[in-house]
PDB file of C-alpha atoms and ligand atoms in Angstrom:
ATOM      1  CA  MET A   1     -16.682  12.683   4.343  1.00  0.00           C
ATOM      2  CA  PRO A   2     -13.429  10.105   5.105  1.00  0.00           C
ATOM      3  CA  SER A   3     -10.839  10.736   3.161  1.00  0.00           C
ATOM      4  CA  VAL A   4      -7.630   8.347   1.932  1.00  0.00           C
ATOM      5  CA  LEU A   5      -4.572   8.811   0.488  1.00  0.00           C
ATOM      6  CA  ILE A   6      -3.507   6.062  -2.305  1.00  0.00           C
ATOM      7  CA  THR A   7       0.146   5.704  -3.621  1.00  0.00           C
ATOM      8  CA  GLY A   8       0.760   3.624  -6.435  1.00  0.00           C
ATOM      9  CA  SER A   9      -2.544   4.128  -8.124  1.00  0.00           C
ATOM     10  CA  ASN A  10      -2.851   4.400 -11.917  1.00  0.00           C
ATOM     11  CA  ARG A  11      -2.393   0.595 -11.774  1.00  0.00           C
ATOM     12  CA  GLY A  12      -2.978  -2.792 -10.369  1.00  0.00           C
ATOM     13  CA  LEU A  13      -4.683  -2.915  -7.188  1.00  0.00           C
ATOM     14  CA  GLY A  14      -3.911   0.897  -6.509  1.00  0.00           C
ATOM     15  CA  LEU A  15      -6.716   1.444  -9.259  1.00  0.00           C
ATOM     16  CA  GLU A  16      -8.991  -0.502  -7.746  1.00  0.00           C
ATOM     17  CA  TRP A  17      -8.618   0.836  -4.435  1.00  0.00           C
ATOM     18  CA  SER A  18      -8.936   4.455  -6.133  1.00  0.00           C
ATOM     19  CA  ARG A  19     -11.750   3.451  -7.629  1.00  0.00           C
ATOM     20  CA  GLN A  20     -13.718   1.462  -4.628  1.00  0.00           C
ATOM     21  CA  TYR A  21     -13.429   4.723  -1.934  1.00  0.00           C
ATOM     22  CA  ALA A  22     -14.195   6.908  -5.677  1.00  0.00           C
ATOM     23  CA  LYS A  23     -17.295   4.863  -5.332  1.00  0.00           C
ATOM     24  CA  ALA A  24     -18.262   5.145  -1.526  1.00  0.00           C
ATOM     25  CA  SER A  25     -17.974   9.022  -1.756  1.00  0.00           C
ATOM     26  CA  TRP A  26     -15.057   9.089  -0.012  1.00  0.00           C
ATOM     27  CA  ARG A  27     -11.741  12.179  -0.975  1.00  0.00           C
ATOM     28  CA  VAL A  28      -9.545  10.168  -2.790  1.00  0.00           C
ATOM     29  CA  PHE A  29      -5.842  11.587  -2.628  1.00  0.00           C
ATOM     30  CA  ALA A  30      -5.055   9.628  -5.835  1.00  0.00           C
ATOM     31  CA  THR A  31      -1.000   9.727  -6.157  1.00  0.00           C
ATOM     32  CA  CYS A  32       1.027   7.621  -8.323  1.00  0.00           C
ATOM     33  CA  ARG A  33       4.351   8.313 -10.237  1.00  0.00           C
ATOM     34  CA  HIS A  34       3.823   9.682 -13.150  1.00  0.00           C
ATOM     35  CA  PRO A  35       0.216  11.600 -13.485  1.00  0.00           C
ATOM     36  CA  GLU A  36       1.455  12.122 -16.900  1.00  0.00           C
ATOM     37  CA  GLU A  37       0.272   8.158 -18.164  1.00  0.00           C
ATOM     38  CA  ALA A  38      -2.268   7.506 -15.705  1.00  0.00           C
ATOM     39  CA  ASP A  39      -5.143   7.420 -18.483  1.00  0.00           C
ATOM     40  CA  GLU A  40      -7.688   5.122 -16.550  1.00  0.00           C
ATOM     41  CA  LEU A  41      -7.217   7.340 -13.132  1.00  0.00           C
ATOM     42  CA  ARG A  42      -7.186  10.548 -15.144  1.00  0.00           C
ATOM     43  CA  GLN A  43     -10.463   9.874 -16.398  1.00  0.00           C
ATOM     44  CA  LEU A  44     -11.114   8.257 -12.807  1.00  0.00           C
ATOM     45  CA  ALA A  45     -10.459  12.337 -11.158  1.00  0.00           C
ATOM     46  CA  GLU A  46     -12.552  14.009 -14.158  1.00  0.00           C
ATOM     47  CA  THR A  47     -15.598  11.657 -13.871  1.00  0.00           C
ATOM     48  CA  CYS A  48     -15.518  12.087  -9.753  1.00  0.00           C
ATOM     49  CA  ARG A  49     -14.863  15.385  -8.297  1.00  0.00           C
ATOM     50  CA  THR A  50     -13.219  13.991  -4.742  1.00  0.00           C
ATOM     51  CA  VAL A  51     -10.688  12.507  -6.738  1.00  0.00           C
ATOM     52  CA  SER A  52      -7.583  14.641  -7.194  1.00  0.00           C
ATOM     53  CA  LEU A  53      -4.335  12.920  -9.117  1.00  0.00           C
ATOM     54  CA  HIS A  54      -1.157  13.752  -7.111  1.00  0.00           C
ATOM     55  CA  ARG A  55       2.633  13.085  -8.610  1.00  0.00           C
ATOM     56  CA  LEU A  56       4.615  10.789  -6.113  1.00  0.00           C
ATOM     57  CA  ASP A  57       7.360   8.959  -6.299  1.00  0.00           C
ATOM     58  CA  VAL A  58       7.880   7.525  -2.466  1.00  0.00           C
ATOM     59  CA  THR A  59      11.589   6.694  -3.105  1.00  0.00           C
ATOM     60  CA  ASP A  60      11.574  10.965  -3.507  1.00  0.00           C
ATOM     61  CA  ALA A  61      11.970  13.038  -0.301  1.00  0.00           C
ATOM     62  CA  ASP A  62      10.663  16.010  -2.041  1.00  0.00           C
ATOM     63  CA  GLN A  63       8.269  14.871  -3.445  1.00  0.00           C
ATOM     64  CA  ILE A  64       6.629  13.413  -0.339  1.00  0.00           C
ATOM     65  CA  SER A  65       7.640  16.973   1.470  1.00  0.00           C
ATOM     66  CA  ALA A  66       5.637  18.897  -2.080  1.00  0.00           C
ATOM     67  CA  LEU A  67       2.497  16.800  -1.730  1.00  0.00           C
ATOM     68  CA  ALA A  68       2.487  17.118   2.633  1.00  0.00           C
ATOM     69  CA  ASN A  69       2.569  20.597   2.139  1.00  0.00           C
ATOM     70  CA  GLU A  70      -0.146  20.785  -0.481  1.00  0.00           C
ATOM     71  CA  LEU A  71      -2.370  19.044   1.950  1.00  0.00           C
ATOM     72  CA  GLU A  72      -1.210  20.813   4.752  1.00  0.00           C
ATOM     73  CA  HIS A  73      -4.438  20.812   7.135  1.00  0.00           C
ATOM     74  CA  GLU A  74      -6.482  18.229   4.956  1.00  0.00           C
ATOM     75  CA  PRO A  75      -7.968  15.102   7.008  1.00  0.00           C
ATOM     76  CA  ILE A  76      -6.701  12.528   6.256  1.00  0.00           C
ATOM     77  CA  ASP A  77      -8.679   9.073   7.324  1.00  0.00           C
ATOM     78  CA  VAL A  78      -7.202   6.045   6.100  1.00  0.00           C
ATOM     79  CA  LEU A  79      -3.221   6.518   4.626  1.00  0.00           C
ATOM     80  CA  LEU A  80      -2.664   3.211   2.031  1.00  0.00           C
ATOM     81  CA  ASN A  81       0.874   2.506   1.301  1.00  0.00           C
ATOM     82  CA  ASN A  82       0.100   0.516  -1.409  1.00  0.00           C
ATOM     83  CA  ALA A  83       3.180   1.212  -3.876  1.00  0.00           C
ATOM     84  CA  GLY A  84       4.634  -1.741  -4.294  1.00  0.00           C
ATOM     85  CA  VAL A  85       7.646  -3.418  -6.410  1.00  0.00           C
ATOM     86  CA  TYR A  86       8.891  -6.948  -6.610  1.00  0.00           C
ATOM     87  CA  TYR A  87      12.082  -7.833  -9.144  1.00  0.00           C
ATOM     88  CA  GLU A  88      13.460 -11.206  -8.551  1.00  0.00           C
ATOM     89  CA  LYS A  89      10.070 -13.299 -11.336  1.00  0.00           C
ATOM     90  CA  TYR A  90      12.169 -11.451 -14.160  1.00  0.00           C
ATOM     91  CA  ALA A  91      15.458 -12.325 -11.871  1.00  0.00           C
ATOM     92  CA  PRO A  92      15.891 -16.068 -12.081  1.00  0.00           C
ATOM     93  CA  LEU A  93      17.897 -17.108  -9.101  1.00  0.00           C
ATOM     94  CA  GLU A  94      21.671 -18.977 -10.834  1.00  0.00           C
ATOM     95  CA  ALA A  95      21.657 -15.305 -11.775  1.00  0.00           C
ATOM     96  CA  PRO A  96      24.399 -12.875 -10.344  1.00  0.00           C
ATOM     97  CA  LEU A  97      22.665 -10.985  -7.069  1.00  0.00           C
ATOM     98  CA  ASP A  98      21.173  -7.595  -8.168  1.00  0.00           C
ATOM     99  CA  TYR A  99      21.680  -5.458  -5.113  1.00  0.00           C
ATOM    100  CA  GLN A 100      20.271  -2.588  -6.638  1.00  0.00           C
ATOM    101  CA  ALA A 101      17.816  -4.108  -7.195  1.00  0.00           C
ATOM    102  CA  TRP A 102      17.085  -5.256  -3.658  1.00  0.00           C
ATOM    103  CA  THR A 103      17.934  -1.920  -1.725  1.00  0.00           C
ATOM    104  CA  HIS A 104      15.656  -0.481  -4.126  1.00  0.00           C
ATOM    105  CA  THR A 105      12.951  -3.158  -3.368  1.00  0.00           C
ATOM    106  CA  PHE A 106      13.721  -1.722   0.255  1.00  0.00           C
ATOM    107  CA  GLN A 107      13.516   1.704  -0.835  1.00  0.00           C
ATOM    108  CA  VAL A 108       9.675   1.345  -1.926  1.00  0.00           C
ATOM    109  CA  ASN A 109       8.347  -1.777  -0.248  1.00  0.00           C
ATOM    110  CA  THR A 110       9.400  -0.896   3.681  1.00  0.00           C
ATOM    111  CA  MET A 111      11.765   2.919   4.352  1.00  0.00           C
ATOM    112  CA  ALA A 112       8.640   4.909   1.944  1.00  0.00           C
ATOM    113  CA  ALA A 113       5.702   3.093   3.515  1.00  0.00           C
ATOM    114  CA  LEU A 114       7.603   4.973   7.434  1.00  0.00           C
ATOM    115  CA  ARG A 115       8.377   7.891   5.644  1.00  0.00           C
ATOM    116  CA  MET A 116       5.077   8.508   4.568  1.00  0.00           C
ATOM    117  CA  ALA A 117       3.529   7.758   8.060  1.00  0.00           C
ATOM    118  CA  LYS A 118       5.935  10.360   9.854  1.00  0.00           C
ATOM    119  CA  THR A 119       5.067  12.947   6.722  1.00  0.00           C
ATOM    120  CA  PHE A 120       1.322  12.528   7.145  1.00  0.00           C
ATOM    121  CA  ILE A 121       0.766  12.310  11.104  1.00  0.00           C
ATOM    122  CA  GLY A 122      -0.550  15.406  11.722  1.00  0.00           C
ATOM    123  CA  ASN A 123      -3.175  15.091   8.994  1.00  0.00           C
ATOM    124  CA  LEU A 124      -4.442  11.658  10.297  1.00  0.00           C
ATOM    125  CA  ALA A 125      -4.429  13.366  13.572  1.00  0.00           C
ATOM    126  CA  LEU A 126      -7.253  15.753  12.476  1.00  0.00           C
ATOM    127  CA  SER A 127      -9.327  12.687  11.108  1.00  0.00           C
ATOM    128  CA  GLU A 128     -11.817  10.529  11.728  1.00  0.00           C
ATOM    129  CA  LYS A 129     -10.409   6.872  11.335  1.00  0.00           C
ATOM    130  CA  ARG A 130      -6.927   7.560  12.173  1.00  0.00           C
ATOM    131  CA  LEU A 131      -5.395   5.045  10.255  1.00  0.00           C
ATOM    132  CA  VAL A 132      -2.189   3.741   8.480  1.00  0.00           C
ATOM    133  CA  VAL A 133      -2.446   0.451   6.627  1.00  0.00           C
ATOM    134  CA  ALA A 134       0.589  -1.409   4.992  1.00  0.00           C
ATOM    135  CA  ILE A 135      -0.008  -3.676   1.790  1.00  0.00           C
ATOM    136  CA  SER A 136       1.721  -6.221   2.477  1.00  0.00           C
ATOM    137  CA  SER A 137       2.442  -9.385   1.332  1.00  0.00           C
ATOM    138  CA  HIS A 138       1.721 -13.596   2.954  1.00  0.00           C
ATOM    139  CA  MET A 139       5.773 -13.523   1.717  1.00  0.00           C
ATOM    140  CA  GLY A 140       6.398 -11.360   4.127  1.00  0.00           C
ATOM    141  CA  SER A 141       5.812 -14.005   6.711  1.00  0.00           C
ATOM    142  CA  ILE A 142       8.867 -15.798   8.354  1.00  0.00           C
ATOM    143  CA  ALA A 143       6.052 -18.241   9.673  1.00  0.00           C
ATOM    144  CA  GLU A 144       4.840 -19.298   5.853  1.00  0.00           C
ATOM    145  CA  ILE A 145       7.509 -19.419   4.068  1.00  0.00           C
ATOM    146  CA  ASP A 146       7.972 -23.004   2.433  1.00  0.00           C
ATOM    147  CA  HIS A 147      10.033 -22.619  -0.357  1.00  0.00           C
ATOM    148  CA  PRO A 148      13.539 -21.042  -1.673  1.00  0.00           C
ATOM    149  CA  GLY A 149      13.174 -17.986  -3.420  1.00  0.00           C
ATOM    150  CA  SER A 150      11.904 -14.424  -3.795  1.00  0.00           C
ATOM    151  CA  TYR A 151      14.371 -12.885  -1.146  1.00  0.00           C
ATOM    152  CA  PHE A 152      14.651  -8.943  -2.101  1.00  0.00           C
ATOM    153  CA  TYR A 153      11.004  -9.432  -1.449  1.00  0.00           C
ATOM    154  CA  ARG A 154      10.226 -11.432   1.333  1.00  0.00           C
ATOM    155  CA  SER A 155      13.054  -9.487   3.273  1.00  0.00           C
ATOM    156  CA  SER A 156      11.373  -6.252   2.644  1.00  0.00           C
ATOM    157  CA  LYS A 157       7.570  -6.794   3.224  1.00  0.00           C
ATOM    158  CA  ALA A 158       9.189  -9.200   6.528  1.00  0.00           C
ATOM    159  CA  ALA A 159      10.946  -6.205   7.554  1.00  0.00           C
ATOM    160  CA  LEU A 160       7.266  -3.532   6.255  1.00  0.00           C
ATOM    161  CA  ASN A 161       5.346  -5.584   8.691  1.00  0.00           C
ATOM    162  CA  ALA A 162       8.814  -4.826  11.858  1.00  0.00           C
ATOM    163  CA  VAL A 163       8.563  -1.468  10.967  1.00  0.00           C
ATOM    164  CA  MET A 164       5.196  -1.465  10.903  1.00  0.00           C
ATOM    165  CA  LYS A 165       4.573  -3.787  14.446  1.00  0.00           C
ATOM    166  CA  GLY A 166       7.361  -0.628  16.819  1.00  0.00           C
ATOM    167  CA  LEU A 167       5.684   2.238  14.764  1.00  0.00           C
ATOM    168  CA  SER A 168       2.032   1.323  16.611  1.00  0.00           C
ATOM    169  CA  LEU A 169       3.300   0.968  19.626  1.00  0.00           C
ATOM    170  CA  GLU A 170       4.086   4.477  18.923  1.00  0.00           C
ATOM    171  CA  LEU A 171       1.287   5.699  17.189  1.00  0.00           C
ATOM    172  CA  LYS A 172      -0.796   3.904  19.696  1.00  0.00           C
ATOM    173  CA  PRO A 173      -0.970   7.092  22.133  1.00  0.00           C
ATOM    174  CA  LEU A 174      -1.905   9.385  19.609  1.00  0.00           C
ATOM    175  CA  ASN A 175      -4.576   6.702  18.960  1.00  0.00           C
ATOM    176  CA  ILE A 176      -3.827   6.561  15.272  1.00  0.00           C
ATOM    177  CA  GLY A 177      -4.034   2.783  14.523  1.00  0.00           C
ATOM    178  CA  VAL A 178      -1.587   0.654  12.183  1.00  0.00           C
ATOM    179  CA  LEU A 179      -3.004  -2.434  10.073  1.00  0.00           C
ATOM    180  CA  LEU A 180      -1.268  -5.061   7.767  1.00  0.00           C
ATOM    181  CA  LEU A 181      -3.069  -6.259   4.910  1.00  0.00           C
ATOM    182  CA  HIS A 182      -2.205  -9.672   2.652  1.00  0.00           C
ATOM    183  CA  PRO A 183      -4.347  -8.981  -0.534  1.00  0.00           C
ATOM    184  CA  GLY A 184      -4.207 -12.356  -1.947  1.00  0.00           C
ATOM    185  CA  TRP A 185      -2.585 -13.701  -5.131  1.00  0.00           C
ATOM    186  CA  VAL A 186      -4.188 -10.732  -7.465  1.00  0.00           C
ATOM    187  CA  ARG A 187      -4.523 -10.657 -11.000  1.00  0.00           C
ATOM    188  CA  THR A 188      -2.687  -7.282 -11.803  1.00  0.00           C
ATOM    189  CA  ARG A 189       0.852  -6.590 -12.851  1.00  0.00           C
ATOM    190  CA  MET A 190       2.322  -8.202  -9.927  1.00  0.00           C
ATOM    191  CA  GLY A 191       0.605 -11.545  -9.639  1.00  0.00           C
ATOM    192  CA  GLY A 192       0.420 -11.863 -13.759  1.00  0.00           C
ATOM    193  CA  PRO A 193      -2.398 -13.572 -15.994  1.00  0.00           C
ATOM    194  CA  ASP A 194      -2.457 -16.617 -13.158  1.00  0.00           C
ATOM    195  CA  ALA A 195      -3.834 -15.215 -10.156  1.00  0.00           C
ATOM    196  CA  PRO A 196      -7.156 -16.647  -9.401  1.00  0.00           C
ATOM    197  CA  LEU A 197      -7.972 -13.091  -7.747  1.00  0.00           C
ATOM    198  CA  LEU A 198      -9.370  -9.687  -9.054  1.00  0.00           C
ATOM    199  CA  PRO A 199      -8.662  -6.685  -8.084  1.00  0.00           C
ATOM    200  CA  GLU A 200     -12.107  -6.148  -7.422  1.00  0.00           C
ATOM    201  CA  GLU A 201     -13.331  -8.808  -4.649  1.00  0.00           C
ATOM    202  CA  SER A 202      -9.450  -8.286  -2.823  1.00  0.00           C
ATOM    203  CA  VAL A 203      -9.887  -4.834  -2.187  1.00  0.00           C
ATOM    204  CA  ARG A 204     -13.548  -4.817  -1.500  1.00  0.00           C
ATOM    205  CA  GLY A 205     -12.916  -7.475   1.043  1.00  0.00           C
ATOM    206  CA  MET A 206      -9.995  -5.447   2.374  1.00  0.00           C
ATOM    207  CA  ARG A 207     -12.530  -2.227   2.887  1.00  0.00           C
ATOM    208  CA  LYS A 208     -14.341  -4.232   4.720  1.00  0.00           C
ATOM    209  CA  LEU A 209     -11.548  -4.494   7.459  1.00  0.00           C
ATOM    210  CA  ILE A 210     -10.690  -1.094   7.118  1.00  0.00           C
ATOM    211  CA  ASP A 211     -14.041  -0.118   8.265  1.00  0.00           C
ATOM    212  CA  GLU A 212     -14.630  -2.374  10.830  1.00  0.00           C
ATOM    213  CA  PHE A 213     -11.003  -1.493  12.484  1.00  0.00           C
ATOM    214  CA  THR A 214     -10.521  -0.405  15.729  1.00  0.00           C
ATOM    215  CA  ILE A 215      -7.677   0.591  17.640  1.00  0.00           C
ATOM    216  CA  SER A 216      -7.658  -2.896  19.576  1.00  0.00           C
ATOM    217  CA  ASN A 217      -6.279  -4.883  16.492  1.00  0.00           C
ATOM    218  CA  THR A 218      -3.639  -2.501  15.676  1.00  0.00           C
ATOM    219  CA  ALA A 219      -0.283  -4.243  14.293  1.00  0.00           C
ATOM    220  CA  ARG A 220      -2.736  -6.831  13.118  1.00  0.00           C
ATOM    221  CA  PHE A 221      -1.657  -8.945  10.079  1.00  0.00           C
ATOM    222  CA  PHE A 222      -4.199 -10.009   8.147  1.00  0.00           C
ATOM    223  CA  ARG A 223      -5.692 -12.056   4.700  1.00  0.00           C
ATOM    224  CA  TYR A 224      -7.540  -9.757   2.464  1.00  0.00           C
ATOM    225  CA  ASN A 225     -10.345 -12.253   3.869  1.00  0.00           C
ATOM    226  CA  GLY A 226     -10.107 -11.217   7.107  1.00  0.00           C
ATOM    227  CA  THR A 227      -7.999 -14.076   8.179  1.00  0.00           C
ATOM    228  CA  GLU A 228      -5.082 -13.550  10.669  1.00  0.00           C
ATOM    229  CA  ILE A 229      -1.334 -14.226   9.507  1.00  0.00           C
ATOM    230  CA  PRO A 230       1.095 -14.931  11.773  1.00  0.00           C
ATOM    231  CA  TRP A 231       4.234 -12.872  11.727  1.00  0.00           C
TER     232      TRP A 231
HETATM  233  P1  NDP B   1       1.159  -3.495  -9.231  1.00  0.00           P
HETATM  234  O1  NDP B   1       2.952  -4.153  -9.910  1.00  0.00           O
HETATM  235  O2  NDP B   1       0.293  -3.941 -10.543  1.00  0.00           O
HETATM  236  O3  NDP B   1       1.586  -1.446  -9.445  1.00  0.00           O
HETATM  237  C1  NDP B   1       2.692  -1.647  -8.573  1.00  0.00           C
HETATM  238  C2  NDP B   1       1.885   0.004  -8.208  1.00  0.00           C
HETATM  239  O4  NDP B   1       3.065   0.422  -7.153  1.00  0.00           O
HETATM  240  C3  NDP B   1       2.016   1.041  -9.978  1.00  0.00           C
HETATM  241  O5  NDP B   1       1.180   1.468  -9.648  1.00  0.00           O
HETATM  242  C4  NDP B   1       3.606   1.532  -9.687  1.00  0.00           C
HETATM  243  O6  NDP B   1       3.662   2.691 -10.001  1.00  0.00           O
HETATM  244  C5  NDP B   1       3.751   1.507  -8.026  1.00  0.00           C
HETATM  245  N1  NDP B   1       5.253   1.699  -7.567  1.00  0.00           N
HETATM  246  C6  NDP B   1       6.485   0.751  -7.967  1.00  0.00           C
HETATM  247  N2  NDP B   1       7.317   1.978  -7.669  1.00  0.00           N
HETATM  248  C7  NDP B   1       6.759   3.251  -7.212  1.00  0.00           C
HETATM  249  C8  NDP B   1       7.159   3.959  -7.109  1.00  0.00           C
HETATM  250  N3  NDP B   1       8.701   4.540  -6.834  1.00  0.00           N
HETATM  251  N4  NDP B   1       7.145   5.414  -6.293  1.00  0.00           N
HETATM  252  C9  NDP B   1       5.491   5.439  -6.175  1.00  0.00           C
HETATM  253  N5  NDP B   1       4.699   3.898  -7.316  1.00  0.00           N
HETATM  254  C10 NDP B   1       5.417   3.072  -6.648  1.00  0.00           C
HETATM  255  O7  NDP B   1       0.822  -4.700  -7.886  1.00  0.00           O
HETATM  256  P2  NDP B   1      -0.165  -4.646  -7.604  1.00  0.00           P
HETATM  257  O8  NDP B   1      -1.380  -3.651  -7.656  1.00  0.00           O
HETATM  258  O9  NDP B   1       0.101  -6.062  -7.500  1.00  0.00           O
HETATM  259  O10 NDP B   1       0.320  -4.469  -5.493  1.00  0.00           O
HETATM  260  C11 NDP B   1       0.174  -3.347  -4.988  1.00  0.00           C
HETATM  261  C12 NDP B   1       0.232  -3.995  -3.778  1.00  0.00           C
HETATM  262  O11 NDP B   1      -0.107  -4.741  -3.675  1.00  0.00           O
HETATM  263  C13 NDP B   1       1.852  -3.895  -3.394  1.00  0.00           C
HETATM  264  O12 NDP B   1       2.421  -3.668  -2.331  1.00  0.00           O
HETATM  265  C14 NDP B   1       1.957  -6.019  -3.812  1.00  0.00           C
HETATM  266  O13 NDP B   1       3.440  -5.849  -2.888  1.00  0.00           O
HETATM  267  C15 NDP B   1       1.845  -5.909  -2.541  1.00  0.00           C
HETATM  268  N6  NDP B   1       0.988  -7.771  -2.909  1.00  0.00           N
HETATM  269  C16 NDP B   1       0.090  -7.773  -4.600  1.00  0.00           C
HETATM  270  C17 NDP B   1       0.074  -9.001  -3.976  1.00  0.00           C
HETATM  271  C18 NDP B   1      -0.707  -9.779  -5.789  1.00  0.00           C
HETATM  272  O14 NDP B   1      -0.801 -11.042  -5.823  1.00  0.00           O
HETATM  273  N7  NDP B   1      -0.643  -8.900  -6.868  1.00  0.00           N
HETATM  274  C19 NDP B   1       0.154 -10.829  -3.607  1.00  0.00           C
HETATM  275  C20 NDP B   1       1.123  -9.669  -2.169  1.00  0.00           C
HETATM  276  C21 NDP B   1       0.797  -8.054  -2.411  1.00  0.00           C
HETATM  277  P3  NDP B   1       3.902   2.998 -11.462  1.00  0.00           P
HETATM  278  O15 NDP B   1       3.181   2.457 -12.739  1.00  0.00           O
HETATM  279  O16 NDP B   1       4.605   4.166 -11.937  1.00  0.00           O
HETATM  280  O17 NDP B   1       5.241   1.476 -12.177  1.00  0.00           O
END
């Protein structure tokens, strides 16, 4: 049975990843910051025995270590760095720059993905698929910047792309791949109610890319529908 470890799986795309992989009979290590409040995820774990729920704030090094200890010897086919934050929607440009929010954006969107990958390399190496996925954004593509704003988010995702491309060179000799995915504009709390895509379709598309992944595609950056995004 293939397995996936998902961050930020209590809502939005993370919840949908958990649902679809559970339905496909994968072993799902679903993580979130507050399992006691994650009603839909808890319900999924109660009805599907291949899903387990684990506490994880991706900015908390102690919680990451505790999870690594708990999952020691467990093969993880796909490490899915999904958790993300986007503050600027709530902070207009005229407002003073909130450096604390910018720092936190980097901690969640960029630094955590590398820390997770380094921590779980041993688990990936025990698996067949051996793949690190980073949910990036086309807003992290410097080539695609066509309007001002979203500086915290854009810089954090551009940095994520750079980090993951570098990491792919370190992991390739170990036959561990890295895949960067843009989910499209999706109707979640982050995407908002006007987003045209539903999580079901976005995740279905991204799962297909994961299924089709081979190491020759390592460090490529795709939209959910398979089109490639320039850096
Ligand atoms: P949501 O805002 O709906 O969900 C974000 C998830 O991240 C929540 O589960 C949240 O948990 C979790 N999270 C935030 N901070 C932390 C943390 N410190 N530790 C662990 N989990 C955390 O967003 P989406 O589902 O839309 O986004 C998922 C990913 O897709 C993100 O990386 C995002 O950048 C990316 N993306 C989304 C797009 C969209 O249109 N929706 C477009 C492009 C990219 P909690 O409930 O505890 O806050």
